[in-house]
CSV table of C-alpha atoms in Angstrom, one decimal:
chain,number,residue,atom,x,y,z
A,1,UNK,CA,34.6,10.4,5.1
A,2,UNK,CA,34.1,6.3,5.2
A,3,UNK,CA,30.8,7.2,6.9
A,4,UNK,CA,29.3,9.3,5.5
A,5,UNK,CA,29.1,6.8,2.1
A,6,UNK,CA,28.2,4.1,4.3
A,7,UNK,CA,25.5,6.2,5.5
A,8,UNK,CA,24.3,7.5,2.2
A,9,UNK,CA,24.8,3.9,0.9
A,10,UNK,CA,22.3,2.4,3.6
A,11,UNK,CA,19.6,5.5,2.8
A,12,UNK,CA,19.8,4.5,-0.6
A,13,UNK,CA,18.8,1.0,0.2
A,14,UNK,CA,16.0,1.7,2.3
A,15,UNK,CA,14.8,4.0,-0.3
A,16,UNK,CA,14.9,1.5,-2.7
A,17,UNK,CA,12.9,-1.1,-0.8
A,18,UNK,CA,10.5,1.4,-0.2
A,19,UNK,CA,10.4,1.8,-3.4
A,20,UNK,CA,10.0,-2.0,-4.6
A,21,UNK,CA,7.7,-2.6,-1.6
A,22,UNK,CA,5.1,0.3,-2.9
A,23,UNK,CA,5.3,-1.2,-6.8
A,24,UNK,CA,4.7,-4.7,-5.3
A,25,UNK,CA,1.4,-3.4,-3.5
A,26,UNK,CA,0.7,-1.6,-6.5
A,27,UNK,CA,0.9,-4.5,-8.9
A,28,UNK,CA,-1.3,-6.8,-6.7
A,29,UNK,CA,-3.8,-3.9,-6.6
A,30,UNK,CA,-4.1,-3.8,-10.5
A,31,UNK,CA,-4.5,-7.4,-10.6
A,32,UNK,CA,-6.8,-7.5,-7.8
A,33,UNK,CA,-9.0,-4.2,-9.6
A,34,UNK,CA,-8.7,-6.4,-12.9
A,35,UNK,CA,-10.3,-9.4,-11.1
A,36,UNK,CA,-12.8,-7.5,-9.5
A,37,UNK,CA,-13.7,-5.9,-13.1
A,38,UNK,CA,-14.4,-9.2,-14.1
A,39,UNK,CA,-16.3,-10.5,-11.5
A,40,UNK,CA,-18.3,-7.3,-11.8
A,41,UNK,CA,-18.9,-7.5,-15.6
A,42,UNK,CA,-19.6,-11.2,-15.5
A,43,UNK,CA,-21.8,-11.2,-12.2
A,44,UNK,CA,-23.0,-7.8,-12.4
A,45,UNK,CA,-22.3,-7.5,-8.5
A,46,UNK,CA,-24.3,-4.6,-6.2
A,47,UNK,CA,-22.4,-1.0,-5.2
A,48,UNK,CA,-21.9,-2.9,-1.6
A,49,UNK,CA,-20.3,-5.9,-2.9
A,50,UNK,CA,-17.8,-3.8,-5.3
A,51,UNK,CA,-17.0,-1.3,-2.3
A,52,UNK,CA,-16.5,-4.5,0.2
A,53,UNK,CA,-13.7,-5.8,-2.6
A,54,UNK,CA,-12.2,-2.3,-2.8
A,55,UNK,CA,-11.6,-2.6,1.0
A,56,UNK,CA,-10.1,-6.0,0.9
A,57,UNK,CA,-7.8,-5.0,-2.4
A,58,UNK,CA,-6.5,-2.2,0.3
A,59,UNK,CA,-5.8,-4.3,2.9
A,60,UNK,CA,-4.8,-6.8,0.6
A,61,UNK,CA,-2.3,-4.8,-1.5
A,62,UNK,CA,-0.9,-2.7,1.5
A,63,UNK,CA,-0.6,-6.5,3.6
A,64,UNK,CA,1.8,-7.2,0.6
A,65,UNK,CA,3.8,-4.3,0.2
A,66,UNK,CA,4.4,-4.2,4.3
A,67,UNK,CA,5.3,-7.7,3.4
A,68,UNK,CA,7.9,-7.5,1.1
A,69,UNK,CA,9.2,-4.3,2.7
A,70,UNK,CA,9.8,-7.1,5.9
A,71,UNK,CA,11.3,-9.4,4.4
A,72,UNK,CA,13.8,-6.8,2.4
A,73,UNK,CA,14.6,-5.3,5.9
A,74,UNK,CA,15.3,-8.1,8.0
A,75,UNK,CA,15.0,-5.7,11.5
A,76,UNK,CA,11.8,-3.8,12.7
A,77,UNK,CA,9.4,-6.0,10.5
A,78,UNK,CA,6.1,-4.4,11.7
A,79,UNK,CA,7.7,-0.8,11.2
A,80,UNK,CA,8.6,-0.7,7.9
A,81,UNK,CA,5.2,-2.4,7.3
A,82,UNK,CA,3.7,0.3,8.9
A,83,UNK,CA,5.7,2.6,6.6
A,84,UNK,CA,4.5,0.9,3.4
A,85,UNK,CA,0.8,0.9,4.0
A,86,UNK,CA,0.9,4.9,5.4
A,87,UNK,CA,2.8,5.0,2.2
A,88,UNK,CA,0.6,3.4,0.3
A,89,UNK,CA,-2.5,5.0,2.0
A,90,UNK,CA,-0.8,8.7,0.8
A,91,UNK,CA,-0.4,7.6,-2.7
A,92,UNK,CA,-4.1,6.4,-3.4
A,93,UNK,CA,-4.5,9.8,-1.6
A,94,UNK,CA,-2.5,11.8,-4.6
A,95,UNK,CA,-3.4,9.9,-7.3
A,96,UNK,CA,-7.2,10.6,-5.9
A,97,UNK,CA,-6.4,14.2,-6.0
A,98,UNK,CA,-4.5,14.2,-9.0
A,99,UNK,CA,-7.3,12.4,-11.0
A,100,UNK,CA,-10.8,13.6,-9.4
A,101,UNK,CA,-8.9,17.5,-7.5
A,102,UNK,CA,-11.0,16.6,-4.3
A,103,UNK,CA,-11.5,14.3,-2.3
A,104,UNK,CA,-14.9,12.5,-2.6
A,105,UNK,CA,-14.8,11.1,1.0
A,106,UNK,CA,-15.9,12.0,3.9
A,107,UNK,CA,-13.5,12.3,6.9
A,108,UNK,CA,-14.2,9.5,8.8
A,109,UNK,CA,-14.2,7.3,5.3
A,110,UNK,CA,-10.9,8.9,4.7
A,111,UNK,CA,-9.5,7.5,8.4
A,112,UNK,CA,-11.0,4.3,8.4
A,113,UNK,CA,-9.1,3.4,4.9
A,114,UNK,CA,-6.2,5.0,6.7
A,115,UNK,CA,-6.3,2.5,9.5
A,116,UNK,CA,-6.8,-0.3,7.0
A,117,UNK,CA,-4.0,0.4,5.1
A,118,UNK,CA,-1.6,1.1,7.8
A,119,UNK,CA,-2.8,-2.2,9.8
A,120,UNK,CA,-2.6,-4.3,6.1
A,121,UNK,CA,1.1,-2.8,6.1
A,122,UNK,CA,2.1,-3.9,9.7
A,123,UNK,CA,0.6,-7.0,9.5
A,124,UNK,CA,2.6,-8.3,6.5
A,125,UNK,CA,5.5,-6.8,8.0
A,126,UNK,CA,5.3,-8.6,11.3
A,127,UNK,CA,4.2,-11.7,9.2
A,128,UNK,CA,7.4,-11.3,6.8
């Protein structure tokens, strides 16, 4: 019987850091949206130079989620990393679908942001 609440106990925890490790990567990307806003209103930037900042907030933003899921972890850094930025990837995903009902990507658009988030993620996990 011990084990079991040990066992529930520890999937609560990893849920939980999951779950602080997504809000950190989602606070750094509304800061890093708001500074991009600026720079865009203030500098009037071209469509390229706005979609080149919207790759780096991903990698960015998913780099410090994997991050802090590492160091909350302490074992199998570059996994839960991993976990965070697939996790992170699937949540732009929803709220994508939730906001727009399709997908305005194509699919290779679709996997390349995929691999960026999921790399971002790893990386700050191993560097945690």
């Amino acid at each position: 019987m011990e084990k079991k609440t040990n066992y529930k106990s520890g999937m609560e925890m990893k849920a939980l850091w999951a779950l602080k490790s997504l809000l950190c990567a989602y606070v750094v990307t509304g800061i890093l949206l708001l500074l991009l806003t600026f720079l865009l209103y203030k500098f009037g930037l071209g469509e390229d130079k706005v979609t080149a900042g919207i790759i780096v907030i991903y990698i960015v933003s998913a780099f410090a989620g994997g991050f802090a899921a590492g160091k909350m972890a302490k074992f199998k850094k570059f996994l839960w990393g991993l976990a965070m930025g697939v996790l992170y990837f699937l949540l732009l995903v929803v709220i994508t679908l939730g906001i727009y009902h399709t997908l305005q990507d194509d699919g290779i658009h679709l996997l390349i942001t995929f691999l960026l988030c999921a790399g971002g993620g790893m990386l700050g996990g191993m560097l945690s």
